[in-house]
Tab-separated table of C-alpha atoms in Angstrom:
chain	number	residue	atom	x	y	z
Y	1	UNK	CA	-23.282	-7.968	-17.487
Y	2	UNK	CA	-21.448	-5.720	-15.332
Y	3	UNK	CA	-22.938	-4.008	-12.376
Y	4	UNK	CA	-21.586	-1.215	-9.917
Y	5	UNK	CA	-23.001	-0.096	-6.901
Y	6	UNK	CA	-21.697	3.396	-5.099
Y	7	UNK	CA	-21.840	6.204	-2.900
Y	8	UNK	CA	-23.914	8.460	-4.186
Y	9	UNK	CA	-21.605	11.078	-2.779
Y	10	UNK	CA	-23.569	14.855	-4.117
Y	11	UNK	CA	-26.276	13.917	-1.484
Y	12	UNK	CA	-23.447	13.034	1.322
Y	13	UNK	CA	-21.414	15.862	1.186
Y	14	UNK	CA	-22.658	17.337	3.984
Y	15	UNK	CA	-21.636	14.384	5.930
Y	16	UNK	CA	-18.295	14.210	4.566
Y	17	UNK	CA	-16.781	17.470	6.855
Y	18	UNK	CA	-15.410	19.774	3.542
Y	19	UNK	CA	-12.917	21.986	4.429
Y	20	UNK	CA	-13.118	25.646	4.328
Y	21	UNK	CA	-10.055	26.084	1.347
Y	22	UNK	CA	-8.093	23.278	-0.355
Y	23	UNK	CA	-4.552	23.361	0.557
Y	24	UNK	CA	-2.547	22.591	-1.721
Y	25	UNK	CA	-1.482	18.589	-1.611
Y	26	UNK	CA	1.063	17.240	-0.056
Y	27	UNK	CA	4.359	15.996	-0.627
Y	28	UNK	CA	3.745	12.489	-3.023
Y	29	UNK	CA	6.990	11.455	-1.620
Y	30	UNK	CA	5.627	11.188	1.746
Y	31	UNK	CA	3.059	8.241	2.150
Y	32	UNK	CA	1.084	6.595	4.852
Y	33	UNK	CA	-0.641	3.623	5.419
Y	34	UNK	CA	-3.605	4.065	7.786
Y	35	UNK	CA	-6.023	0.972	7.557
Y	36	UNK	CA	-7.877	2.365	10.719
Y	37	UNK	CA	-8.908	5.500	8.431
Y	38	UNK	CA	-10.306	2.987	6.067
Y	39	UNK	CA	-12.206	0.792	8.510
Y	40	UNK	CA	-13.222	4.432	10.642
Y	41	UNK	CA	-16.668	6.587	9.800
Y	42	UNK	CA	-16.727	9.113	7.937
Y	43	UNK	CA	-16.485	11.180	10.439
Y	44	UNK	CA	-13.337	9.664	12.115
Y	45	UNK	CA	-11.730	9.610	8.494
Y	46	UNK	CA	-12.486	13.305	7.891
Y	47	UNK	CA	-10.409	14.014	11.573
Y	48	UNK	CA	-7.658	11.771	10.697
Y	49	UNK	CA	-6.795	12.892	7.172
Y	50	UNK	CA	-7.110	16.446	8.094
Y	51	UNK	CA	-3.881	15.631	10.418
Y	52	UNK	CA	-2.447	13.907	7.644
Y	53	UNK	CA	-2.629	16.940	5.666
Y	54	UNK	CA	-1.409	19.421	8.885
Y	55	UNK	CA	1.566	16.307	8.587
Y	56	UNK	CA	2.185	16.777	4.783
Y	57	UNK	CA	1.232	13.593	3.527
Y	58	UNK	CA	0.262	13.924	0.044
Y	59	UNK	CA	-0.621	9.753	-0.583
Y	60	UNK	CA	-2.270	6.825	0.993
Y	61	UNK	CA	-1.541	3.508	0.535
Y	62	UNK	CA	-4.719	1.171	1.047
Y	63	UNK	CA	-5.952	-2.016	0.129
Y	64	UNK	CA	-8.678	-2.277	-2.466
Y	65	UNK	CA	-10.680	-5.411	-1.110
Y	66	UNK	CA	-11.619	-7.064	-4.281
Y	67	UNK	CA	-13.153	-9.715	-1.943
Y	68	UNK	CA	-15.353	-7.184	-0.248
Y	69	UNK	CA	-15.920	-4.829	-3.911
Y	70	UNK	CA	-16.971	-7.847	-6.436
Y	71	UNK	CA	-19.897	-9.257	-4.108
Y	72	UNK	CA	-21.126	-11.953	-6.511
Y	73	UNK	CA	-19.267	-12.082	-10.009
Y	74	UNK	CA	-19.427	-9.038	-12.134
Y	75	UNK	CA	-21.417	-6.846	-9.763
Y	76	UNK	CA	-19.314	-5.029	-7.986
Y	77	UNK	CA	-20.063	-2.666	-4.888
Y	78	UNK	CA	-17.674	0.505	-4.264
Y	79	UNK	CA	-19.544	2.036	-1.710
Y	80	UNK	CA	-16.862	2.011	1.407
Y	81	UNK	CA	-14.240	2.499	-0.913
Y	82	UNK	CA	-15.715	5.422	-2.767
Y	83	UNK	CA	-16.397	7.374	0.559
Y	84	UNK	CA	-12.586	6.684	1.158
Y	85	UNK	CA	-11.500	8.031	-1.928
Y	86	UNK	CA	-13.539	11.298	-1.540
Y	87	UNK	CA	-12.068	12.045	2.022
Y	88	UNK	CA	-9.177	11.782	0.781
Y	89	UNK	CA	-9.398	13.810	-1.976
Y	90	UNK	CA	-10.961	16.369	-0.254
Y	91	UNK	CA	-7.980	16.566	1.915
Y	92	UNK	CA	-5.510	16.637	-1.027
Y	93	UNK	CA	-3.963	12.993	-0.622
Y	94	UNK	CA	-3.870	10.748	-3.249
Y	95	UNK	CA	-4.864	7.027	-3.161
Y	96	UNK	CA	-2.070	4.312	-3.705
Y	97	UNK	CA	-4.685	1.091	-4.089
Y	98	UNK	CA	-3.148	-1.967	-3.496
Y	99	UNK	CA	-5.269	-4.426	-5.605
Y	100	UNK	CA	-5.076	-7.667	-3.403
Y	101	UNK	CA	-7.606	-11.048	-2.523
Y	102	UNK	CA	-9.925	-12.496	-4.812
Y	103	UNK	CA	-13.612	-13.323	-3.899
Y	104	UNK	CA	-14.046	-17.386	-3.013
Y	105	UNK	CA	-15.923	-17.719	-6.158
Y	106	UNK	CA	-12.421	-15.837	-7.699
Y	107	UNK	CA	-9.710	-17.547	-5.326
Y	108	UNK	CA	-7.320	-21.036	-6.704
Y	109	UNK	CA	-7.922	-21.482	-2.483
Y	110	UNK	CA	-8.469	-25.376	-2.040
Y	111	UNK	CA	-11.934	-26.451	-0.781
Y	112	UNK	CA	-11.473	-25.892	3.530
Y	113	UNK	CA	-8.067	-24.398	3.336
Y	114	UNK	CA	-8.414	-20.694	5.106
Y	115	UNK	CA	-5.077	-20.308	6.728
Y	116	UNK	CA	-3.449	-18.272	3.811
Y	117	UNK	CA	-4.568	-15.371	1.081
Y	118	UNK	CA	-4.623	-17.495	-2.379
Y	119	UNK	CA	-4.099	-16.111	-5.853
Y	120	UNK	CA	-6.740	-16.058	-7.909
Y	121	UNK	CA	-7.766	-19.093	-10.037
Y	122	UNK	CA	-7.630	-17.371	-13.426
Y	123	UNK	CA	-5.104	-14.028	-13.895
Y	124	UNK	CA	-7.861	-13.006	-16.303
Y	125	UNK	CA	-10.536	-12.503	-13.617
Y	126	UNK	CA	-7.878	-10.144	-11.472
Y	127	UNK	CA	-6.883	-8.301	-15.174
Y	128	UNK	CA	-10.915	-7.546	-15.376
Y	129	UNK	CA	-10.975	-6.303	-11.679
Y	130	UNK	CA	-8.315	-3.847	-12.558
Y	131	UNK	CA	-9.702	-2.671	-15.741
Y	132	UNK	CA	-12.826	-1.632	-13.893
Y	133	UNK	CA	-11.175	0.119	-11.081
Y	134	UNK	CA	-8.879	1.419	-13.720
Y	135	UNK	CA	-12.160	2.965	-15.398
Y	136	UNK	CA	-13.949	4.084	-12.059
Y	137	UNK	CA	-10.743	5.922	-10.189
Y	138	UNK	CA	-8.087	6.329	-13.149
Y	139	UNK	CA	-8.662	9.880	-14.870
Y	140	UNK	CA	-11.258	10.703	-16.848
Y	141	UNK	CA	-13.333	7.460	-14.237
Y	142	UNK	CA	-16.870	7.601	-14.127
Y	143	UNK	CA	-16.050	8.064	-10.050
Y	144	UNK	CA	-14.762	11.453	-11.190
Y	145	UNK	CA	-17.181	12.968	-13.806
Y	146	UNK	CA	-20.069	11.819	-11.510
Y	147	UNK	CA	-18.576	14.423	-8.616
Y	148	UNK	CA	-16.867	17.430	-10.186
Y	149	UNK	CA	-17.105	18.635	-6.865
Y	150	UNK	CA	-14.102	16.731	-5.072
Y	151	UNK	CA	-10.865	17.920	-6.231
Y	152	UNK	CA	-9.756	15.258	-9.286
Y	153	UNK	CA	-7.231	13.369	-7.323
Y	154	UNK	CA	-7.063	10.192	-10.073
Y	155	UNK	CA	-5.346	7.471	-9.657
Y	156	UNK	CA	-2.264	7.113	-11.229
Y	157	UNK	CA	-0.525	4.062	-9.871
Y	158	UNK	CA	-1.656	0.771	-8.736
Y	159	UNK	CA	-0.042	-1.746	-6.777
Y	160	UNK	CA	-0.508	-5.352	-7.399
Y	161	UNK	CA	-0.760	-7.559	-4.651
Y	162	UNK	CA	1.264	-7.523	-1.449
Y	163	UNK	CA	4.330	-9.536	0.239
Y	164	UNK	CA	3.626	-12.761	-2.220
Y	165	UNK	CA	7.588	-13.889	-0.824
Y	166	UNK	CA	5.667	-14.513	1.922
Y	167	UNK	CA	3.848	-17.571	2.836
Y	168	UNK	CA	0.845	-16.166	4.125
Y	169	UNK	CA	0.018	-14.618	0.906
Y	170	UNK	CA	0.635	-16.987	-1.952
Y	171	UNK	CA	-1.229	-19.620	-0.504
Y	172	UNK	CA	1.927	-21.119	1.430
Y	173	UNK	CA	4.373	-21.589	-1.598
Y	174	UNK	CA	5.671	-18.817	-2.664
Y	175	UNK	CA	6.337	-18.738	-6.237
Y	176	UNK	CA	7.887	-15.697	-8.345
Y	177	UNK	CA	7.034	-16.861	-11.969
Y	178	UNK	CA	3.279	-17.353	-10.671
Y	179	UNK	CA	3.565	-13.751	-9.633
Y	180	UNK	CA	4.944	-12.340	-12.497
Y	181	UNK	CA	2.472	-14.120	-14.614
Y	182	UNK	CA	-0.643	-11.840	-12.380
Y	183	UNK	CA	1.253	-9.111	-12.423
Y	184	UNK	CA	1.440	-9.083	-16.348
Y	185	UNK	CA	-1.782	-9.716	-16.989
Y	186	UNK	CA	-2.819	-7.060	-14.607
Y	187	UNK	CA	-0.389	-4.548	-15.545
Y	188	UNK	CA	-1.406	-5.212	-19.091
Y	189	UNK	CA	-5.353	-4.692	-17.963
Y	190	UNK	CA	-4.836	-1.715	-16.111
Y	191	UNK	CA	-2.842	0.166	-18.912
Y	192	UNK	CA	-4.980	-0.662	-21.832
Y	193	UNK	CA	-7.678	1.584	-19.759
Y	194	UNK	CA	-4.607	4.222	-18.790
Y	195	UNK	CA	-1.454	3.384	-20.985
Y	196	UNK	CA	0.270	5.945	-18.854
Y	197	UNK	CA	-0.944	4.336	-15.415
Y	198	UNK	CA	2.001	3.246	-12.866
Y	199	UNK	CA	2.363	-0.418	-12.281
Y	200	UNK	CA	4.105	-0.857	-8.957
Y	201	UNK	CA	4.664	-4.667	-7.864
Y	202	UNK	CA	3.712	-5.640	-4.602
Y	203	UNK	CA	5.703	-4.838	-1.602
Y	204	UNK	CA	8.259	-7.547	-0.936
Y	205	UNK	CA	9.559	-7.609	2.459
Y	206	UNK	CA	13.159	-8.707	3.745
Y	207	UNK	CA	12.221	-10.691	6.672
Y	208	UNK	CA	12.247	-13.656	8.020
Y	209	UNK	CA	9.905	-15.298	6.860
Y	210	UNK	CA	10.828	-14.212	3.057
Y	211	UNK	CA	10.885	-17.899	1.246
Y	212	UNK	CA	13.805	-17.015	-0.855
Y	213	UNK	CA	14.938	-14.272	0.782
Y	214	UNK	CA	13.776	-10.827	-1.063
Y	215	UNK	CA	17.070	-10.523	-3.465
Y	216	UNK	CA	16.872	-13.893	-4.979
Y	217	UNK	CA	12.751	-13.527	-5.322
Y	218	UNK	CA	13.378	-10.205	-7.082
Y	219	UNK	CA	16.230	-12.462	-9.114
Y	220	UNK	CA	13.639	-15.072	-9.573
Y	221	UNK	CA	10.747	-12.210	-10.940
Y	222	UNK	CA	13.633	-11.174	-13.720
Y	223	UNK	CA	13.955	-14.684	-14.586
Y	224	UNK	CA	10.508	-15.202	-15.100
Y	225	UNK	CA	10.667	-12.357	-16.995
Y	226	UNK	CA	9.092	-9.427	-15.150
Y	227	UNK	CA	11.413	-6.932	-16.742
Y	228	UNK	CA	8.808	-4.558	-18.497
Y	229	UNK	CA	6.220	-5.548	-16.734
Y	230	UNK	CA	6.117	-2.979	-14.001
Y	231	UNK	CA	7.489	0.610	-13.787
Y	232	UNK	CA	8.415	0.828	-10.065
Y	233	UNK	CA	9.267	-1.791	-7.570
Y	234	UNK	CA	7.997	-1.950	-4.426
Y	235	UNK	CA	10.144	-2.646	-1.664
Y	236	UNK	CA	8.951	-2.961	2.216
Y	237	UNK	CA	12.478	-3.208	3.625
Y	238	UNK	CA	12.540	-3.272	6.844
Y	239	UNK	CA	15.540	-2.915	9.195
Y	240	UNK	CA	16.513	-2.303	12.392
Y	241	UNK	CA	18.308	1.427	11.599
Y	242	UNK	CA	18.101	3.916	8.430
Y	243	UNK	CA	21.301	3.330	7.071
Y	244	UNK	CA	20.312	-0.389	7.297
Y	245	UNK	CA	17.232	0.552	5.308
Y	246	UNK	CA	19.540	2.354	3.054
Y	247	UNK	CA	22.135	-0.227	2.346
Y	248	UNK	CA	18.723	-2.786	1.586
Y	249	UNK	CA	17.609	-0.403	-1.045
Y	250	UNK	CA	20.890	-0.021	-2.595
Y	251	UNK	CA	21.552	-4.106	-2.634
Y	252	UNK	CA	17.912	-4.268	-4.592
Y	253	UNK	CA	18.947	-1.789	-7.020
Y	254	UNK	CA	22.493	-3.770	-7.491
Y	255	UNK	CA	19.801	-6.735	-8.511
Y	256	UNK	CA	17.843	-4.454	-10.872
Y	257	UNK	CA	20.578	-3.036	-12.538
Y	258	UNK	CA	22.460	-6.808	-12.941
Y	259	UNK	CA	19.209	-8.014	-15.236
Y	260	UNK	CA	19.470	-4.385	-17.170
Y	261	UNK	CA	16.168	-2.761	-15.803
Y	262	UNK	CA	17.408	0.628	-14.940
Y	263	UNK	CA	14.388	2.110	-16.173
Y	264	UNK	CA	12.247	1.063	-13.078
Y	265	UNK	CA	12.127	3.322	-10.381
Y	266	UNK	CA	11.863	2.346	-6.660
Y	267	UNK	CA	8.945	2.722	-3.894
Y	268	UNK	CA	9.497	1.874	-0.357
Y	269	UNK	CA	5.519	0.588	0.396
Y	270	UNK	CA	6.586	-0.123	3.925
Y	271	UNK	CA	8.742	1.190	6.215
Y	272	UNK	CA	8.551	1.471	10.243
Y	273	UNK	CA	9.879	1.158	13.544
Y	274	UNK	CA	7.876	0.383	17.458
Y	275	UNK	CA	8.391	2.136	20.479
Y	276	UNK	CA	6.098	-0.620	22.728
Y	277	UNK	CA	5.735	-3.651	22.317
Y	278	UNK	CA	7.208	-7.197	22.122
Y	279	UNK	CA	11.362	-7.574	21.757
Y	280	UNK	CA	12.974	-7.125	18.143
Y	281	UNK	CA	15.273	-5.579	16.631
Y	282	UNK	CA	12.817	-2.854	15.082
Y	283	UNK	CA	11.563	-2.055	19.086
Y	284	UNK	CA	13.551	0.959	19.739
Y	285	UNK	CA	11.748	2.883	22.409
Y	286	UNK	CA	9.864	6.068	22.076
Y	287	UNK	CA	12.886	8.503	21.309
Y	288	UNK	CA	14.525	5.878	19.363
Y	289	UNK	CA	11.780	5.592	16.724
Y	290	UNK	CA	11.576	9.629	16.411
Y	291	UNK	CA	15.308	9.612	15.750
Y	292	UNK	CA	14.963	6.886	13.069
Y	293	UNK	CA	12.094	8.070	11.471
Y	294	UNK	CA	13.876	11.509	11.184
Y	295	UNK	CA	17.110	9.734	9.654
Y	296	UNK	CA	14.934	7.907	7.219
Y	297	UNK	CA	13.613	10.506	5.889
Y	298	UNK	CA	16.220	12.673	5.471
Y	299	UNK	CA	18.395	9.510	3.971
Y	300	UNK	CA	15.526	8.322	1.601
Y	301	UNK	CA	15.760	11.906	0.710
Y	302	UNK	CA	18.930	11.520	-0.260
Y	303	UNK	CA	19.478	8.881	-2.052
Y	304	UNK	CA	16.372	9.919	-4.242
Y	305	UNK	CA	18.067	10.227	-7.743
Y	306	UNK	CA	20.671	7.839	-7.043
Y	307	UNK	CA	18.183	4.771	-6.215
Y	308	UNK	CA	15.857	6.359	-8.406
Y	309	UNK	CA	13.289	6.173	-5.445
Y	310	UNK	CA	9.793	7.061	-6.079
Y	311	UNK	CA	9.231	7.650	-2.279
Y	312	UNK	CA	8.151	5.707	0.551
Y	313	UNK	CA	4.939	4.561	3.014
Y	314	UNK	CA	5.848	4.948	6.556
Y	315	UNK	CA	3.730	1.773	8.491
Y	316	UNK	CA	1.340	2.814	9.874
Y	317	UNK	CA	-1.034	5.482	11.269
Y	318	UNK	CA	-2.000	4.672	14.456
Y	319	UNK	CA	-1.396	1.548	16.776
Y	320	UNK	CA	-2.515	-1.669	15.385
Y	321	UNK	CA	-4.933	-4.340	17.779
Y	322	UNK	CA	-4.117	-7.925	17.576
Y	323	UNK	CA	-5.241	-9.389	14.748
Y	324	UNK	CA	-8.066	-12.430	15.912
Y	325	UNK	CA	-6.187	-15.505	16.922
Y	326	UNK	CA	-3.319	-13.939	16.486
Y	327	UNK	CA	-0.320	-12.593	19.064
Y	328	UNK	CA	0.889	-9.348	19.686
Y	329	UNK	CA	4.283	-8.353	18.001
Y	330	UNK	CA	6.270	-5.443	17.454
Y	331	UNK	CA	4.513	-4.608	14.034
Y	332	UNK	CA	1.407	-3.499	16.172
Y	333	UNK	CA	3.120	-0.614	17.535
Y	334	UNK	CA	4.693	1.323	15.183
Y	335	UNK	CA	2.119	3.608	14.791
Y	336	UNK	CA	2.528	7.463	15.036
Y	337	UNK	CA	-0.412	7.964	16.834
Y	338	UNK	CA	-1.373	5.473	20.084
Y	339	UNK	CA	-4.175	3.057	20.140
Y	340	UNK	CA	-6.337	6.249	21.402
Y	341	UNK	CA	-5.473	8.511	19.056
Y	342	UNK	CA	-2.738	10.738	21.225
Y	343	UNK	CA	0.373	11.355	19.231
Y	344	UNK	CA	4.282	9.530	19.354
Y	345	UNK	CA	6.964	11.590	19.432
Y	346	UNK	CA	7.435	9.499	16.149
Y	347	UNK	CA	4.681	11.950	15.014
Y	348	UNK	CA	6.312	15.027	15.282
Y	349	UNK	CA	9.391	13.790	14.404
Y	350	UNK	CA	7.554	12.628	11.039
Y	351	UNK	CA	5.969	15.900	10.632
Y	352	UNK	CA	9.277	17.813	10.986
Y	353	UNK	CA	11.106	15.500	8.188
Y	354	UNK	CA	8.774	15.838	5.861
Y	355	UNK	CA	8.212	19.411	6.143
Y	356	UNK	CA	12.380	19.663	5.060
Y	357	UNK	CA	11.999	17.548	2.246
């Protein structure tokens, strides 16, 4: 037996800071991802999505905790998550959910292994998560009919999982046919609630630490036969200029049209540069990440129909801390806000290029 807990949001309203008129929504092409709004009180969320708004962002790209949402099995509690969704709507900006780490009693994690996010132990167990998020925030979701009041921002596109060419995510061996294997059975879950539901794959980064390198994962995903699986791609290429950026989307596209899949379209789910912060190639000072973040924009912009891109995520918000027994790194300060909440010139810069789009 399934059970779901919730915000009971009628009675909370109040609480939740409506504004006076709905504007109309932003640009979908223009994305954020602003975990601090998530982890923030309603209060703080209400502040920080109105600026999001004032910036023209029109979607949010956030993690859907299925280890903090399925507390034991089948009962499931959407009560952070649900006051989320409602801020955001109310401040006409869509939710991307990225639909990412199982529960223990869900995970294929080995018994005292914690140092990396696992899969989870049966692809049918993720499939069933989806379905029910699918039936709670999808259109016509019992989330929506329970609050006519909040403007009916559904979801229409969920991502599944993030950066699995990464170690630290696919529980330190990266594997492409073990992804494409979730992602099917999720994709498949999700659309037999919403057949017209977007399936975007996780974000694959170009870095590093990519084990293969993003091109021949992507390769590897076709192999394992992934075309069909997914209607967008999503991409989290970062690099140390915007034509760089560019010429990383246009190699990925030179994959996807070699195994015939010129169908799917394109999402950049990350994108960023720091002003602060440790040395890289991505630390470019405070002028140099306004001038980037302009050109990015206006490039992405560009190159819209001719990548087919669906539109990007700029990463992130606001300033990152470092994460517990971790170090700091450039990553941490891409932000266009500071740790305390005064803006970059990165933020004006961002507001500007999206306002021309």
């Amino acid at each position: 037996m399934t059970r779901v807990r919730a915000l009971i949001i009628a009675g909370a309203l109040a609480s939740l800071a409506i504004p006076a008129s709905s504007a109309m929504a932003g640009n979908e092409f223009a994305g954020i991802v602003a975990n601090d709004v998530y982890s923030g009180g309603g209060s703080y969320q209400a502040k920080q999505f109105a600026a999001q708004q004032a910036a023209g962002i029109g979607v949010v790209r956030q993690t859907l905790p299925w280890a903090q949402v399925e507390i034991a099995p089948n009962d499931y509690d959407f009560t952070p998550f649900d006051g989320f969704v409602a801020q955001a709507a109310l401040h006409d900006i869509r939710v991307l959910p990225v639909l990412f780490d199982p529960p223990a009693f869900r995970s294929s994690r080995p018994k005292g292994k914690s140092k990396y996010t696992y899969f989870p132990k049966s692809n049918a167990d993720m499939a069933a998560f989806a379905a029910v998020v699918a039936g709670r925030y999808g259109p016509g979701g019992t989330f929506w009919g329970l609050h006519p009041e909040l403007p009916n921002l559904a979801f229409t596109s969920y991502q599944v999982w993030n950066e699995p060419n990464l170690k630290a995510y696919s529980g330190g061996k990266p594997n492409a046919g073990q992804y494409v294997a979730m992602l099917k059975a999720v994709g498949a879950a999700i659309k037999a609630v919403d057949p017209a539901a977007e399936i975007v794959t996780a974000g694959l980064p170009d870095s590093r630490l990519s084990k293969p390198n993003v091109y021949k994962y992507i390769q590897q995903m076709y192999q394992a036969g992934a075309k069909g699986s997914f209607d967008t791609l999503g991409i989290n290429p970062y690099a140390p200029t915007a034509s760089g950026l560019i010429s990383k989307l246009k190699k990925i596209r030179g994959v996807m049209a070699k195994n015939g899949d010129s169908a799917a379209s394109i999402w950049v789910t990350e994108l960023g540069w720091s002003d602060i912060g440790p040395g890289s190639p991505f630390r470019v000072g405070k002028s140099g990440q306004a001038k980037r973040i302009k050109q990015a924009i206006a490039a992405l912009k560009r190159s819209e129909a001719s990548l087919k891109l669906r539109g990007f995520f700029y990463f992130a918000w606001k300033d990152g801390a470092v994460y517990r027994g971790g170090k700091d790194f450039w990553g941490l300060h891409t932000g266009l806000l500071r740790k305390n909440g005064s803006r970059k010139s990165a933020f004006a810069a961002f507001k500007k290029a999206v306002a021309s789009l």
